[in-house]
CSV table of C-alpha atoms in Angstrom, one decimal:
chain,number,residue,atom,x,y,z
A,1,UNK,CA,76.2,150.6,-72.8
A,2,UNK,CA,77.1,152.2,-76.1
A,3,UNK,CA,80.7,153.4,-76.4
A,4,UNK,CA,81.5,155.3,-79.6
A,5,UNK,CA,85.0,156.6,-80.4
A,6,UNK,CA,84.5,159.3,-83.0
A,7,UNK,CA,88.1,160.1,-83.6
A,8,UNK,CA,91.4,159.2,-82.0
A,9,UNK,CA,90.9,161.7,-79.1
A,10,UNK,CA,87.2,162.1,-78.9
A,11,UNK,CA,84.5,159.7,-77.5
A,12,UNK,CA,80.9,159.4,-76.5
A,13,UNK,CA,79.5,156.9,-74.1
A,14,UNK,CA,75.7,156.3,-73.6
A,15,UNK,CA,74.1,154.2,-70.9
A,16,UNK,CA,70.4,153.5,-70.4
A,17,UNK,CA,69.1,151.4,-67.5
A,18,UNK,CA,65.5,150.7,-66.5
A,19,UNK,CA,64.6,149.8,-63.0
A,20,UNK,CA,61.5,148.7,-61.1
A,21,UNK,CA,60.8,152.0,-59.3
A,22,UNK,CA,58.6,150.2,-56.7
A,23,UNK,CA,61.5,147.9,-55.7
A,24,UNK,CA,63.5,148.7,-52.5
A,25,UNK,CA,66.7,148.3,-54.6
A,26,UNK,CA,65.9,151.0,-57.1
A,27,UNK,CA,65.6,153.9,-54.7
A,28,UNK,CA,62.4,155.0,-56.4
A,29,UNK,CA,64.1,155.6,-59.8
A,30,UNK,CA,62.5,154.0,-62.8
A,31,UNK,CA,65.2,154.9,-65.4
A,32,UNK,CA,68.7,156.2,-65.5
A,33,UNK,CA,70.3,157.7,-68.6
A,34,UNK,CA,74.0,158.6,-68.7
A,35,UNK,CA,75.8,160.4,-71.4
A,36,UNK,CA,79.6,161.1,-71.2
A,37,UNK,CA,81.6,163.1,-73.8
A,38,UNK,CA,85.4,162.9,-73.5
A,39,UNK,CA,87.9,165.0,-75.4
A,40,UNK,CA,91.7,164.6,-75.2
A,41,UNK,CA,94.1,167.1,-76.7
A,42,UNK,CA,97.9,167.3,-76.9
A,43,UNK,CA,99.2,170.9,-76.6
A,44,UNK,CA,102.7,172.4,-76.9
A,45,UNK,CA,104.1,169.8,-79.3
A,46,UNK,CA,102.7,167.0,-77.1
A,47,UNK,CA,104.2,168.2,-73.8
A,48,UNK,CA,100.8,168.9,-72.3
A,49,UNK,CA,97.9,166.5,-72.3
A,50,UNK,CA,94.5,168.1,-71.8
A,51,UNK,CA,91.5,165.9,-70.9
A,52,UNK,CA,88.0,167.4,-70.9
A,53,UNK,CA,85.0,165.3,-69.7
A,54,UNK,CA,81.4,166.3,-69.7
A,55,UNK,CA,78.8,164.0,-68.1
A,56,UNK,CA,75.0,164.2,-67.9
A,57,UNK,CA,73.0,161.8,-65.7
A,58,UNK,CA,69.2,161.8,-65.7
A,59,UNK,CA,67.1,159.9,-63.2
A,60,UNK,CA,63.5,159.6,-64.5
A,61,UNK,CA,60.2,157.9,-63.8
A,62,UNK,CA,60.5,158.4,-60.0
A,63,UNK,CA,58.1,157.1,-57.5
A,64,UNK,CA,57.5,157.7,-53.7
A,65,UNK,CA,57.3,154.1,-52.6
A,66,UNK,CA,60.7,153.3,-51.0
A,67,UNK,CA,63.9,155.1,-50.3
A,68,UNK,CA,67.2,154.1,-48.7
A,69,UNK,CA,68.0,155.6,-45.4
A,70,UNK,CA,71.6,157.0,-45.8
A,71,UNK,CA,72.5,156.6,-42.1
A,72,UNK,CA,71.0,153.3,-41.2
A,73,UNK,CA,71.3,151.9,-44.8
A,74,UNK,CA,67.9,150.3,-44.6
A,75,UNK,CA,65.0,150.8,-47.0
A,76,UNK,CA,62.1,152.9,-45.7
A,77,UNK,CA,58.6,153.1,-47.0
A,78,UNK,CA,56.9,156.5,-47.7
A,79,UNK,CA,53.9,157.0,-45.6
A,80,UNK,CA,53.0,160.5,-46.9
A,81,UNK,CA,49.6,161.3,-48.2
A,82,UNK,CA,51.2,163.0,-51.2
A,83,UNK,CA,51.0,160.4,-54.0
A,84,UNK,CA,52.2,162.7,-56.8
A,85,UNK,CA,55.3,161.6,-58.7
A,86,UNK,CA,58.5,163.5,-57.8
A,87,UNK,CA,60.3,165.5,-60.5
A,88,UNK,CA,62.9,163.9,-62.6
A,89,UNK,CA,66.5,164.8,-61.7
A,90,UNK,CA,69.3,165.8,-64.0
A,91,UNK,CA,73.0,166.3,-63.0
A,92,UNK,CA,75.6,167.9,-65.2
A,93,UNK,CA,79.2,167.4,-64.2
A,94,UNK,CA,82.5,168.3,-66.0
A,95,UNK,CA,86.2,167.9,-65.5
A,96,UNK,CA,89.2,169.5,-67.0
A,97,UNK,CA,92.6,168.0,-66.3
A,98,UNK,CA,96.0,169.1,-67.7
A,99,UNK,CA,99.1,166.8,-67.4
A,100,UNK,CA,102.7,168.0,-67.9
A,101,UNK,CA,105.3,165.4,-67.3
A,102,UNK,CA,104.6,164.2,-63.8
A,103,UNK,CA,102.5,167.2,-62.7
A,104,UNK,CA,98.7,167.2,-63.0
A,105,UNK,CA,96.3,170.1,-62.3
A,106,UNK,CA,92.6,170.2,-62.9
A,107,UNK,CA,89.1,171.2,-61.8
A,108,UNK,CA,85.9,169.2,-61.4
A,109,UNK,CA,82.5,170.7,-61.2
A,110,UNK,CA,79.6,168.6,-59.9
A,111,UNK,CA,76.1,169.7,-60.5
A,112,UNK,CA,76.9,172.7,-62.7
A,113,UNK,CA,73.2,173.8,-62.7
A,114,UNK,CA,73.5,174.7,-59.0
A,115,UNK,CA,76.8,176.5,-59.5
A,116,UNK,CA,75.2,178.7,-62.2
A,117,UNK,CA,72.2,179.5,-60.1
A,118,UNK,CA,74.5,180.4,-57.2
A,119,UNK,CA,76.3,182.9,-59.3
A,120,UNK,CA,73.2,184.4,-60.9
A,121,UNK,CA,71.3,184.7,-57.6
A,122,UNK,CA,74.3,186.1,-55.6
A,123,UNK,CA,74.9,182.9,-53.6
A,124,UNK,CA,71.3,181.6,-53.7
A,125,UNK,CA,70.7,178.0,-54.0
A,126,UNK,CA,67.9,175.7,-55.2
A,127,UNK,CA,69.0,172.3,-54.1
A,128,UNK,CA,67.7,169.2,-55.7
A,129,UNK,CA,65.6,167.2,-53.2
A,130,UNK,CA,65.9,163.5,-53.7
A,131,UNK,CA,64.0,162.2,-50.6
A,132,UNK,CA,62.4,163.8,-47.5
A,133,UNK,CA,64.7,163.7,-44.5
A,134,UNK,CA,67.8,163.9,-46.7
A,135,UNK,CA,69.4,167.3,-47.3
A,136,UNK,CA,69.1,168.6,-50.8
A,137,UNK,CA,71.9,168.0,-53.3
A,138,UNK,CA,73.9,171.1,-53.8
A,139,UNK,CA,77.1,171.8,-55.8
A,140,UNK,CA,80.8,170.9,-55.4
A,141,UNK,CA,83.9,172.3,-57.0
A,142,UNK,CA,87.2,170.3,-56.6
A,143,UNK,CA,90.7,171.3,-57.4
A,144,UNK,CA,93.0,168.5,-58.4
A,145,UNK,CA,96.8,168.8,-57.9
A,146,UNK,CA,99.1,165.7,-58.3
A,147,UNK,CA,102.9,165.7,-58.5
A,148,UNK,CA,104.5,162.3,-59.0
A,149,UNK,CA,108.2,162.2,-57.9
A,150,UNK,CA,110.4,159.7,-59.7
A,151,UNK,CA,113.2,158.7,-57.4
């Protein structure tokens, strides 16, 4: 893990992890690379705090040996005749959060690639398939609203 603060309100975090992709514990992923960029700003004379977070996660060197069954939570072995290596997977996520006093509002976008394809192709989708038998990974947009009352 490499955590680099560039300035007081800006930071970069890098993680690199290698795994044995033929192990039942790796899920078939040989490497994982995470990059996270954070920016914090104070607006309106410091009354509003704005946090922006951009994260990129890459799963590479995949294999088709084992995968974890998400329902039964047991490892399964692939018995397909297709021995080709699956494509690498990259997720891009971002979050924007504004805080004013005790009120917080924000948005989170998970898997931005799928969101952009959906808008460009009029609702079309090209989900990322991680394992057979598991539905493809799509997109998610979350709205964050918090209001803390001080009694």
